[in-house]
Coordinates of C-alpha atoms and ligand atoms in Angstrom, one line a residue:
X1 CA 5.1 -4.8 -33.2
X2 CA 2.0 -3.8 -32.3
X3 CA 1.0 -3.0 -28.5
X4 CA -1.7 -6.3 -28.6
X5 CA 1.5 -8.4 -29.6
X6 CA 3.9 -7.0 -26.9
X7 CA 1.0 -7.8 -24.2
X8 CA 1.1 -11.5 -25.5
X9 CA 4.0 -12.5 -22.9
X10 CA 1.9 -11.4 -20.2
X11 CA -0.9 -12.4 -18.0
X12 CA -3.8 -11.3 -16.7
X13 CA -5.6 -10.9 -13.2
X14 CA -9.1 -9.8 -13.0
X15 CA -10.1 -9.8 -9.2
X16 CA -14.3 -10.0 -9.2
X17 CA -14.3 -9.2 -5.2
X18 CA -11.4 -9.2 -2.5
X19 CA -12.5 -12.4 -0.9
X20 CA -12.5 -14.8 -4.1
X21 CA -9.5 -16.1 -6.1
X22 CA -9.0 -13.8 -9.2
X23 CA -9.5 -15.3 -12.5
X24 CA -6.3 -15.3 -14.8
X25 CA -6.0 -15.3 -18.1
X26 CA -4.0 -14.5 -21.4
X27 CA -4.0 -13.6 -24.6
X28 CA -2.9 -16.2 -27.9
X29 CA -2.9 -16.8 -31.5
X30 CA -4.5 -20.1 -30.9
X31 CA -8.0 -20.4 -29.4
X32 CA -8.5 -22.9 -26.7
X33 CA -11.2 -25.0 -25.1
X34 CA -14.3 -23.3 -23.1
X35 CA -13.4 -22.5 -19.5
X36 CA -15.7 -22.2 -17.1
X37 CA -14.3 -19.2 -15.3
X38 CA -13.8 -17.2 -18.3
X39 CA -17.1 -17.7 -19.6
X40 CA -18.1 -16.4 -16.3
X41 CA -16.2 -13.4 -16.1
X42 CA -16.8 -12.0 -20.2
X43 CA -20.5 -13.5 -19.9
X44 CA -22.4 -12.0 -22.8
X45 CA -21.8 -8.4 -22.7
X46 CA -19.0 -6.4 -24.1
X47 CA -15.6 -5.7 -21.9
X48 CA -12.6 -3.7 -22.1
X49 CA -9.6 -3.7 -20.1
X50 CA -8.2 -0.1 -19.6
X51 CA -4.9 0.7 -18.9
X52 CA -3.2 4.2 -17.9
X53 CA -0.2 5.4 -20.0
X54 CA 2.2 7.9 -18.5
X55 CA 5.8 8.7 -19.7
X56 CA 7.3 8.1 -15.8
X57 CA 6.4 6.2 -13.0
X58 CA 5.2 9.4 -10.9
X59 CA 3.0 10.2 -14.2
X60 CA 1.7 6.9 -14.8
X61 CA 0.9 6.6 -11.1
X62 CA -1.1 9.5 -10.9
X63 CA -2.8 8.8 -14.2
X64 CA -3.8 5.5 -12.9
X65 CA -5.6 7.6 -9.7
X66 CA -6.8 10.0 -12.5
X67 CA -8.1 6.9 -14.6
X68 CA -10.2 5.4 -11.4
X69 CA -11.9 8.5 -10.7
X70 CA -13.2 9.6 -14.2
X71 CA -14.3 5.9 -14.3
X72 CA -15.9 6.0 -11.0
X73 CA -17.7 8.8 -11.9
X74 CA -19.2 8.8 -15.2
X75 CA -19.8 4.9 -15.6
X76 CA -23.9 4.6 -15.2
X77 CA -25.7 1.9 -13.2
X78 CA -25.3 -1.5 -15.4
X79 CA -21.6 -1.2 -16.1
X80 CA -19.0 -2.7 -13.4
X81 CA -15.4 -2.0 -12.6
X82 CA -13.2 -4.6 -11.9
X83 CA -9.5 -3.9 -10.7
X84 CA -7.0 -5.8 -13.1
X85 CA -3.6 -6.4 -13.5
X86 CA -1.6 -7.6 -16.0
X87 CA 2.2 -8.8 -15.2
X88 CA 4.6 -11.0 -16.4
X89 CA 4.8 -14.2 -14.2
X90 CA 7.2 -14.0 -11.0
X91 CA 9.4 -10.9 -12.9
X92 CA 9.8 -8.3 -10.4
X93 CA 8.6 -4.6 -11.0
X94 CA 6.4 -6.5 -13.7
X95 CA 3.0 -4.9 -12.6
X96 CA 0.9 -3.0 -14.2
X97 CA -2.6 -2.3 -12.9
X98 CA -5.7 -1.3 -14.9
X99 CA -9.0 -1.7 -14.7
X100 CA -11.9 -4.0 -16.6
X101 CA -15.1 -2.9 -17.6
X102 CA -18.1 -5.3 -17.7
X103 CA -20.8 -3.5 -19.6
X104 CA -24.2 -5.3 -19.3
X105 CA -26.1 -2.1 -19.8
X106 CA -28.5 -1.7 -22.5
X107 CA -27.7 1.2 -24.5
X108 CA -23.8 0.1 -24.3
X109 CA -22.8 3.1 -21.8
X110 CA -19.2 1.6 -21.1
X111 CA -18.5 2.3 -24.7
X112 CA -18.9 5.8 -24.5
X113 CA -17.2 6.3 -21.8
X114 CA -14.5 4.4 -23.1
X115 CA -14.3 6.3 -26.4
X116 CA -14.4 9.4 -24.8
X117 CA -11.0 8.2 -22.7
X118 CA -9.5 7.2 -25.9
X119 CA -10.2 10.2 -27.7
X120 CA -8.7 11.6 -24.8
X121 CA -5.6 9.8 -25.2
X122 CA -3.5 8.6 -22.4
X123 CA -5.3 5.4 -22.2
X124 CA -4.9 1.7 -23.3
X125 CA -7.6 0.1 -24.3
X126 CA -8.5 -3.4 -25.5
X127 CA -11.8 -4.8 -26.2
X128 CA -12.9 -8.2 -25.2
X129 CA -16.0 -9.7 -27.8
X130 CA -17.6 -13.1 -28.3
X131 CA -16.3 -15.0 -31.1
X132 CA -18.9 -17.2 -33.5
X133 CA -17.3 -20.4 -31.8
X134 CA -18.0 -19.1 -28.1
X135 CA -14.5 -17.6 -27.6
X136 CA -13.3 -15.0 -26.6
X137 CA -11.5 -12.4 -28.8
X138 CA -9.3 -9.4 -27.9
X139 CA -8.3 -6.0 -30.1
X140 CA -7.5 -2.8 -30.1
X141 CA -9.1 -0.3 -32.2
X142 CA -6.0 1.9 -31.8
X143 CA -4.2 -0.6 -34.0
X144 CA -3.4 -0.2 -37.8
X145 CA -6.2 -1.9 -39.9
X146 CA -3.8 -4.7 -40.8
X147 CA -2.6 -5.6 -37.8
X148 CA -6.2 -5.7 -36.4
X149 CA -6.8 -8.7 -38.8
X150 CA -5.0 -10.4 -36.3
X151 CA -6.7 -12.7 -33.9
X152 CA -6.2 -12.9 -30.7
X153 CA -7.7 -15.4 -28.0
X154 CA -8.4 -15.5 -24.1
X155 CA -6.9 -18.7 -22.9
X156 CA -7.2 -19.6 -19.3
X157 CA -3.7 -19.2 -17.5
X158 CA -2.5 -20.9 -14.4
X159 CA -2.3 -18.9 -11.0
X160 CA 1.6 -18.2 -10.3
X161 CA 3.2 -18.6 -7.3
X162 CA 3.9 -15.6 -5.7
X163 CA 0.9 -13.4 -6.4
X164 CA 1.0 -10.9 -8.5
X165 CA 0.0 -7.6 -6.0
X166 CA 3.5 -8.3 -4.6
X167 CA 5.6 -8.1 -7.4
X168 CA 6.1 -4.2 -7.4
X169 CA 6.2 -3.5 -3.7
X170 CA 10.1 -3.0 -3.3
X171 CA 10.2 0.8 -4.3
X172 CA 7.0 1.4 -5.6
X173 CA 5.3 0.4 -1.7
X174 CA 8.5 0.1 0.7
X175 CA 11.2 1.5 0.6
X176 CA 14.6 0.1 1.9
X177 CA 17.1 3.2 1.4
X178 CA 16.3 7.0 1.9
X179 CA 18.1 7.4 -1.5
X180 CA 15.1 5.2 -2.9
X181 CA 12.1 7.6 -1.4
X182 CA 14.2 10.7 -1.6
X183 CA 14.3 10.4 -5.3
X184 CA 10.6 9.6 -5.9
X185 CA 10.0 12.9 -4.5
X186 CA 12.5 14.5 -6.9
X187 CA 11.0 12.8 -9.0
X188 CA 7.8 14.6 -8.3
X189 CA 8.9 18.0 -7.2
X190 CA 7.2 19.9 -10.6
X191 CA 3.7 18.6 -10.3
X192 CA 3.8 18.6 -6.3
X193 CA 5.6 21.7 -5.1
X194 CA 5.2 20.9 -1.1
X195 CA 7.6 18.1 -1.9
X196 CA 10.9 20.2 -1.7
X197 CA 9.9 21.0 1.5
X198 CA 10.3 17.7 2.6
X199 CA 13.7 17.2 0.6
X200 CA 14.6 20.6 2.8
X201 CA 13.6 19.0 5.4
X202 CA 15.4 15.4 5.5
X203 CA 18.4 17.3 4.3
X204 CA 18.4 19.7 6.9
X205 CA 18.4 16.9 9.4
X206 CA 21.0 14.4 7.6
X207 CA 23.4 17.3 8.4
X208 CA 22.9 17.1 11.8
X209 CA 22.7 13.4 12.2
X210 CA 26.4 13.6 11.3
X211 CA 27.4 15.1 14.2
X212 CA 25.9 12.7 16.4
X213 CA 27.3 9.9 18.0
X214 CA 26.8 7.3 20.7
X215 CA 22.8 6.0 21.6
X216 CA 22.9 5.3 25.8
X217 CA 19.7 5.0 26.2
X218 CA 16.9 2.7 25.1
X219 CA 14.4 3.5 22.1
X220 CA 10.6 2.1 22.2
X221 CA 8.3 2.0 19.5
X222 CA 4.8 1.3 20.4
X223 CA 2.8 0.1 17.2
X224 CA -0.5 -1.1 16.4
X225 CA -3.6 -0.3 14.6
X226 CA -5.1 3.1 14.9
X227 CA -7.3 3.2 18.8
X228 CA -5.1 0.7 20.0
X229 CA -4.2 2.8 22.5
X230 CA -1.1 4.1 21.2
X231 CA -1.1 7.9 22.0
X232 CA -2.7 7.1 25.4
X233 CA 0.2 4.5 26.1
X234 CA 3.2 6.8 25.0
X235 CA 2.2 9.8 27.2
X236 CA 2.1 7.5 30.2
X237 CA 5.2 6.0 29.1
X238 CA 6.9 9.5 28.8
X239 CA 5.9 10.6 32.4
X240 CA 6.5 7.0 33.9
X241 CA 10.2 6.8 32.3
X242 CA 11.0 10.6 32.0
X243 CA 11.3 9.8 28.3
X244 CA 11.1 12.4 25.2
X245 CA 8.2 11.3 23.4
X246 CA 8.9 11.3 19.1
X247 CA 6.1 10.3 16.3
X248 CA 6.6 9.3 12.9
X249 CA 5.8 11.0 11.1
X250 CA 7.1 14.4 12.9
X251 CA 5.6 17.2 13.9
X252 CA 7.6 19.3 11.4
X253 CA 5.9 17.4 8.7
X254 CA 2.2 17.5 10.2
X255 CA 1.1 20.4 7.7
X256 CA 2.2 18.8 4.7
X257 CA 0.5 15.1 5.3
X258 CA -2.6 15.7 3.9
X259 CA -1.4 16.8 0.6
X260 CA 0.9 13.5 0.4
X261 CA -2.3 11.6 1.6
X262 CA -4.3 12.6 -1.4
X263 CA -1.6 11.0 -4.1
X264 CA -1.0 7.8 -5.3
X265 CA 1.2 5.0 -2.8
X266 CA 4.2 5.4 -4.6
X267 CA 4.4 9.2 -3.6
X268 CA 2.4 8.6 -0.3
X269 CA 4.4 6.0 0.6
X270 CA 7.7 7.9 -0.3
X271 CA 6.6 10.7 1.7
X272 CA 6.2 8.4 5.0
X273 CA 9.2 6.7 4.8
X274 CA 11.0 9.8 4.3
X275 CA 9.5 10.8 7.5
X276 CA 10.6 8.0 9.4
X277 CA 14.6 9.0 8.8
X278 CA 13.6 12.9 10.3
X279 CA 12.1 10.6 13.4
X280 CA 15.4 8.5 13.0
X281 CA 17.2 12.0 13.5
X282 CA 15.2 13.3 16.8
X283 CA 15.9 9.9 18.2
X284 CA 19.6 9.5 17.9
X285 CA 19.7 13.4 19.2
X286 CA 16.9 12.5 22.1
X287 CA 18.4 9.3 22.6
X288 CA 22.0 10.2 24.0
X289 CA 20.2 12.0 27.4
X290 CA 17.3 10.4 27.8
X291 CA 14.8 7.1 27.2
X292 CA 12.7 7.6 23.9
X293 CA 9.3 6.5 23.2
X294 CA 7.9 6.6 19.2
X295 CA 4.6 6.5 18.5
X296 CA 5.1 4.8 15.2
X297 CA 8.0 4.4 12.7
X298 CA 8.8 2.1 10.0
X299 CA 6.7 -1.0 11.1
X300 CA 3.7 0.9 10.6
X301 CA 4.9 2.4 7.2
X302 CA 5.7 -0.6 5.8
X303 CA 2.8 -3.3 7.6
X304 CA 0.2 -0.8 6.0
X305 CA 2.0 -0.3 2.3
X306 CA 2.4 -3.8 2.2
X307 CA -1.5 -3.9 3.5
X308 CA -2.5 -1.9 1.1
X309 CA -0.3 -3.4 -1.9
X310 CA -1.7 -6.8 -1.5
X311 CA -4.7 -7.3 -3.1
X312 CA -7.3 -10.0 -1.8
X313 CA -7.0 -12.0 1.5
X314 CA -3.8 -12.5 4.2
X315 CA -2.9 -15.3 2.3
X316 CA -2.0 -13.4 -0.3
X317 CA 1.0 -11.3 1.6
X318 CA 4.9 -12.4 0.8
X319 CA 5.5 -15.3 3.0
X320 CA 7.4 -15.0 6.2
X321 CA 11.1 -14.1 5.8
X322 CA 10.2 -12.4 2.4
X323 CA 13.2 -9.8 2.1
X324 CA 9.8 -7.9 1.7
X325 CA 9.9 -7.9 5.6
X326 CA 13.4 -6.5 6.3
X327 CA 14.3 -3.4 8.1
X328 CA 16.2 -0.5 6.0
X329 CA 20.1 -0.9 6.4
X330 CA 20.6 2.8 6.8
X331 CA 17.4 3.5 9.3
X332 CA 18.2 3.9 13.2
X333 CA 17.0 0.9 14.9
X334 CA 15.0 0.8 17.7
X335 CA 15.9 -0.9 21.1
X336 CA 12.5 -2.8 21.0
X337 CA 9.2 -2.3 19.5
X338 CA 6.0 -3.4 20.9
X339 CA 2.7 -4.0 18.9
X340 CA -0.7 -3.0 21.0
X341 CA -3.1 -5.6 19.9
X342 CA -6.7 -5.5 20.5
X343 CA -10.0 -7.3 19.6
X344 CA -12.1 -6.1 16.4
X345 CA -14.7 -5.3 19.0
X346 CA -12.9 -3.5 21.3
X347 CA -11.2 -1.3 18.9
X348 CA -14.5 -0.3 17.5
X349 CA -15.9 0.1 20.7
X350 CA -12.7 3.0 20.9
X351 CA -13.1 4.1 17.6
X352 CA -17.0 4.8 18.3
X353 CA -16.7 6.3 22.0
X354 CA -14.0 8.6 20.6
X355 CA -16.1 10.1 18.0
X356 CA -13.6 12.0 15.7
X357 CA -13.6 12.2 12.2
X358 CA -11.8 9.5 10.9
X359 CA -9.3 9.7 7.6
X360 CA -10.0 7.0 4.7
X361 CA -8.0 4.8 5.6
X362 CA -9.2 4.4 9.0
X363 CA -13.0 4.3 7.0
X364 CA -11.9 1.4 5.4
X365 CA -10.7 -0.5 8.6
X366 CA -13.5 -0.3 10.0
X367 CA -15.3 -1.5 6.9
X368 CA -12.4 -3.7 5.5
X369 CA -11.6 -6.5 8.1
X370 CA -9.4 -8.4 5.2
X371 CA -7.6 -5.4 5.2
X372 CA -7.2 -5.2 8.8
X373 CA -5.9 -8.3 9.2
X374 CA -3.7 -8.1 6.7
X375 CA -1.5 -5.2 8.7
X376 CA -1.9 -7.0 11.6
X377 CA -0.3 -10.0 10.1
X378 CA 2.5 -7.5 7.9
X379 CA 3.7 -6.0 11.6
X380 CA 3.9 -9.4 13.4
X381 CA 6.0 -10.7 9.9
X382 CA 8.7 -7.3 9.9
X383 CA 12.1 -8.8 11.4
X384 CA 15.0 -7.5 12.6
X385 CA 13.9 -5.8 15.1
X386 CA 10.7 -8.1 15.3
X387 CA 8.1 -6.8 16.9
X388 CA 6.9 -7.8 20.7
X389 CA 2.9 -8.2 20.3
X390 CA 1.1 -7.2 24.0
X391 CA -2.9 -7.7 24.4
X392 CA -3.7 -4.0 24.8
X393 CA -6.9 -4.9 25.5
X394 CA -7.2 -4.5 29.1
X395 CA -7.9 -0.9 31.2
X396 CA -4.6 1.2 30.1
X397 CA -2.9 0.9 33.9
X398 CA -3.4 -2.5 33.1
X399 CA -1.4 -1.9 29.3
X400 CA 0.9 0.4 31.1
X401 CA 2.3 -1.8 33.9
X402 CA 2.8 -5.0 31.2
X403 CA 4.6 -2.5 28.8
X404 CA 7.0 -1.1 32.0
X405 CA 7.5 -4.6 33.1
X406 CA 8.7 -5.8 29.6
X407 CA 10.9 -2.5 29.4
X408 CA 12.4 -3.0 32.6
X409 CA 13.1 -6.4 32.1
X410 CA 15.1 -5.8 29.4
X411 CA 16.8 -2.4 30.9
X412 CA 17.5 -1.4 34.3
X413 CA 14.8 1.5 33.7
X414 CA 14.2 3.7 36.8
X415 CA 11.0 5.5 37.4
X416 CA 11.7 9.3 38.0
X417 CA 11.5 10.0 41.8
X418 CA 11.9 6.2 42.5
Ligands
ATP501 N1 -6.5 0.4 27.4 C1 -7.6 1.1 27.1 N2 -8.8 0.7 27.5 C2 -9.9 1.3 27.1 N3 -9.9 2.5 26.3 C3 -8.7 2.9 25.9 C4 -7.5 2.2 26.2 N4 -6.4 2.8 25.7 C5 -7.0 3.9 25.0 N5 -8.3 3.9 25.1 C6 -9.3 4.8 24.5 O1 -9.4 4.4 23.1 C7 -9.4 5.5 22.3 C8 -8.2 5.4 21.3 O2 -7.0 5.5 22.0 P1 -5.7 6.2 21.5 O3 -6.0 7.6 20.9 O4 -4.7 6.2 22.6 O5 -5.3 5.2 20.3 P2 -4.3 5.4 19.1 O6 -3.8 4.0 18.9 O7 -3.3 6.4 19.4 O8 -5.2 5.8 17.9 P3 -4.7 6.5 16.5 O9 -3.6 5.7 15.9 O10 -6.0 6.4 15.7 O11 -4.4 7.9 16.9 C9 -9.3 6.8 23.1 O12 -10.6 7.3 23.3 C10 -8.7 6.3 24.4 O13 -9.1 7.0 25.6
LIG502 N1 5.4 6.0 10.5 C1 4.2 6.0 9.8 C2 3.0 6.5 10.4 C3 1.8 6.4 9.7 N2 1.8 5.9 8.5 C4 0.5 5.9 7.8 C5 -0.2 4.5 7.8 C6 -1.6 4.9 7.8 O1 -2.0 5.2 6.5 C7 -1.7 6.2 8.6 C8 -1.9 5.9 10.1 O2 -1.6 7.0 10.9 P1 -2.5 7.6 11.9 O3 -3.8 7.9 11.2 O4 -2.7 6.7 13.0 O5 -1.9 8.9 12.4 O6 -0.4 6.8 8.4 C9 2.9 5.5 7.9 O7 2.9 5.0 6.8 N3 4.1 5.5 8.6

C-alpha cells in the first residue's frame, strides 16, 4: 500500500493561529463539494504538508525539532508555516505532528526547500494542488508512477471531540511511573550522553529510599507561575517553620538542565519528572526530622507539559477529572500543596523590576497569555493532592502570614523559639 493510502484513515489539523479553531480535513477517493474553510486555507498557491520520519520515538522527536528549524530558517519571506497534525480520531498515542507550507511566493521558494528535504531523505512529504474542478488534490512524488495515478481529494472532516493535541500526552508529555521516564532516557542515552548521569543519579537515590521509613512531619509544595513569589515565600517559610527547604528539580541535577532544556518534550519532560522522584527521595529522608517546604514538584511538571502539549486556547485542555490530571501512584505525596496566584500585571511588574535574563519559556509567558492561562488552569485541574490556590498578590508578610495560617491550621506547626 502506498504511504498516501495508509494516511487515508486519518485526519488532518492545520492550526492558522493559536486563537482560531483549526481547520480539519482528510484525504478520499471521492471528491466532495466546495468548503469554505478549505478553499481558505489551500487558497491559490501551492502547499505541502511535511512530516518527519525517524525509526524511534526519541529519533522522530528530535527530527521533528530538526525539521522546524531547517524550515524556519531557509523558508524566504512569502512562504508560511503552519503547525499540523494528522491523527486518527479519539485513538490514543495517534499523533503525529508535521508542519504545512503555504507557498504564495513568486518564484515558488517552498519548493525548493522542500526538494532539498526530500532529497535529503527523512521527510514525508505530500503536495496539495488545485484540481480543474476547484478541488483540492493530494500526492506524493515519492510514490511509484502507478500508484501516483491515483487521486486523492481534501474533503472537509468534522472536529472530534477530545482535541487532538491531547491524544499523545500520557508518556510522550506526563509521565505517571518512573519506569515510564526512566526508559525514555535509556532510550536516549547514545545520542545524549549527560543522560546516564541522571539514570546514575535516580538509581543512586532509589537505593536509599529503601531504607527509609515513616514521614512525621508535614511536606509543603508551594507552586505557581515563575515571579509568583515562590523562592521569596519558601525561604521565609524555612526560617518561620525551621523547615529543610527542597526544589524540584534538585540541586544535584542543576548542571545538567540546560542540555535537557534544549531537546524535544518527550526527553525534556522525561528529564523533569525523573527529577521530581530525586526530590521525592530528599523529602521522605528530610521529612522524618523535620517540616519540608518544595519549591516545585510534579504539579508544575505536569501543569506546564500539559501547557505546552495543548495546542490553541484553555478550552482545549482534557476536561476536569481527565486521568490526564492524576498524581503518579509510585511518587511521594505531599501533605498539601499551595498555588501562589498573581495578576498578569503584577507578575510582570516582578518579572520587569527583577531584571534577569529570562529562559524561553518564561519569553513566551510573557508574550503568550493563552499559554499562561492554560498552566494556570492545568495546576488548579491536578487532583489528588489538589492544589490550595492563595492570592499571592499582596506585600510577601502579607503572602507569608496567609500561607502559616493555612499550614497551621491544618498542623499544630510551632514557630522556632515560640
Ligand atoms: N509578595 C510580593 N510582593 C511584591 N514583590 C514580590 C513578592 N514576592 C516576591 N516578590 C518579588 O518578585 C520577584 C519574583 O519573586 P520570586 O523570585 O520569589 O518568584 P519565583 O516564583 O520564585 O520566580 P521563578 O519561578 O521565576 O524563580 C522578586 O523580585 C521578588 O523580590
Ligand atoms: N518540578 C519541575 C520544575 C520545573 N519544571 C519546568 C517547567 C518550566 O518549563 C520550568 C520552570 O522552572 P523555573 O524556570 O521556574 O525554574 O521548568 C518542571 O517541569 N518540573
Amino acid at each position: 500500500m502506498s504511504r498516501l493510502a495508509q494516511w487515508c484513515s486519518r485526519v488532518f489539523m492545520v492550526e492558522i493561529n493559536q486563537k482560531t479553531e483549526p481547520i480539519y480535513f482528510a484525504l478520499s477517493s471521492t471528491p466532495s463539494a466546495r468548503n469554505k474553510e478549505l478553499e481558505a486555507l489551500f487558497g491559490s498557491g501551492k502547499l505541502f504538508s511535511v512530516h518527519a520520519l525517524g525509526d524511534d520515538r526519541v529519533q522522530s522527536a528530535r527530527s521533528h525539532a530538526h525539521l522546524k528549524s531547517a524550515l524556519t530558517e531557509d523558508l524566504p519571506p512569502g512562504c508560511q508555516l503552519l503547525d499540523t497534525a494528522s491523527f486518527l480520531p479519539d485513538v490514543k498515542n495517534s499523533l503525529v505532528r508535521g508542519f504545512f507550507l503555504r507557498d504564495n511566493s513568486v518564484l515558488s521558494s517552498a519548493e525548493r526547500v522542500v526538494t532539498h528535504l526530500r532529497q535529503k531523505g527523512s521527510v514525508c512529504v505530500f503536495t496539495y494542488t488545485r484540481g480543474q474542478n476547484g478541488d483540492y488534490l493530494c500526492s506524493d512524488e515519492a510514490d511509484e508512477p502507478a500508484e501516483r495515478e491515483r487521486r486523492y481529494y481534501v474533503t472537509p472532516a468534522p472536529a472530534p471531540l477530545r482535541h487532538p493535541s491531547t491524544l499523545n500526552i500520557i508518556n510522550s508529555d506526563v509521565f505517571y511511573q518512573m519506569k515510564d521516564a526512566y526508559k525514555v532516557l535509556q532510550e536516549c542515552s547514545d545520542v545524549i550522553p549527560e543522560s546516564k548521569a541522571v539514570l546514575e543519579l535516580v538509581e543512586a537515590q532509589q537505593l536509599e529510599l529503601n531504607s527509609i521509613h515513616d514521614e512525621r512531619f508535614p511536606v509543603i509544595v508551594i507552586e505557581g507561575l515563575d515571579a509568583t513569589g515562590k523562592t521569596t515565600l519558601t525561604c521565609s517559610l524555612q526560617k518561620a517553620l525551621g523547615a529543610v527547604l527542597l526544589k524540584s528539580p534538585p540541586q544535584c541535577l542543576a548542571h545538567l538542565r540546560p542540555r535537557f532544556d534544549s531537546e524535544p518534550p518527550l526527553i525534556r519532560r522525561a528529564f523533569y519528572a525523573l527529577g521530581n522522584y530525586i526530590t521525592a527521595a530528599q523529602i521522605a529522608r528530610e521529612s522524618s526530622h523535620a517540616p519540608v517546604i518544595a519549591d516545585r514538584y510534579w504539579h508544575s511538571t505536569a501543569a506546564y507539559a500539559i501547557a505546552t502539549a495543548v495546542s490553541g486556547r484553555e478550552e482545549n485542555l482534557p476536561a476536569v477529572g481527565s486521568e490526564i490530571y492524576e498524581w503518579p501512584h509510585d511518587l511521594l505525596r505531599p501533605s498539601m500543596v499551595l498555588l501562589l496566584s498573581v495578576s498578569p500585571e503584577e507578575r510582570l511588574r516582578r518579572l520587569s523590576h527583577r531584571g534577569l535574563d529570562k529562559t524561553e519559556e518564561e519569553s513566551q509567558l510573557e508574550i503568550n497569555h493563552l499559554f499562561r492561562r492554560k498552566v494556570d488552569e492545568a495546576y488548579k485541574r491536578i487532583q489528588n493532592p489538589a492544589c490550595i490556590v492563595v492570592d499571592a498578590n499582596p506585600s510577601p508578610d502579607h503572602v507569608l502570614q496567609q500561607v502559616l495560617g493555612l499550614i497551621r491550621n491544618k498542623y499544630n506547626l510551632q514557630t522556632p523559639g515560640h
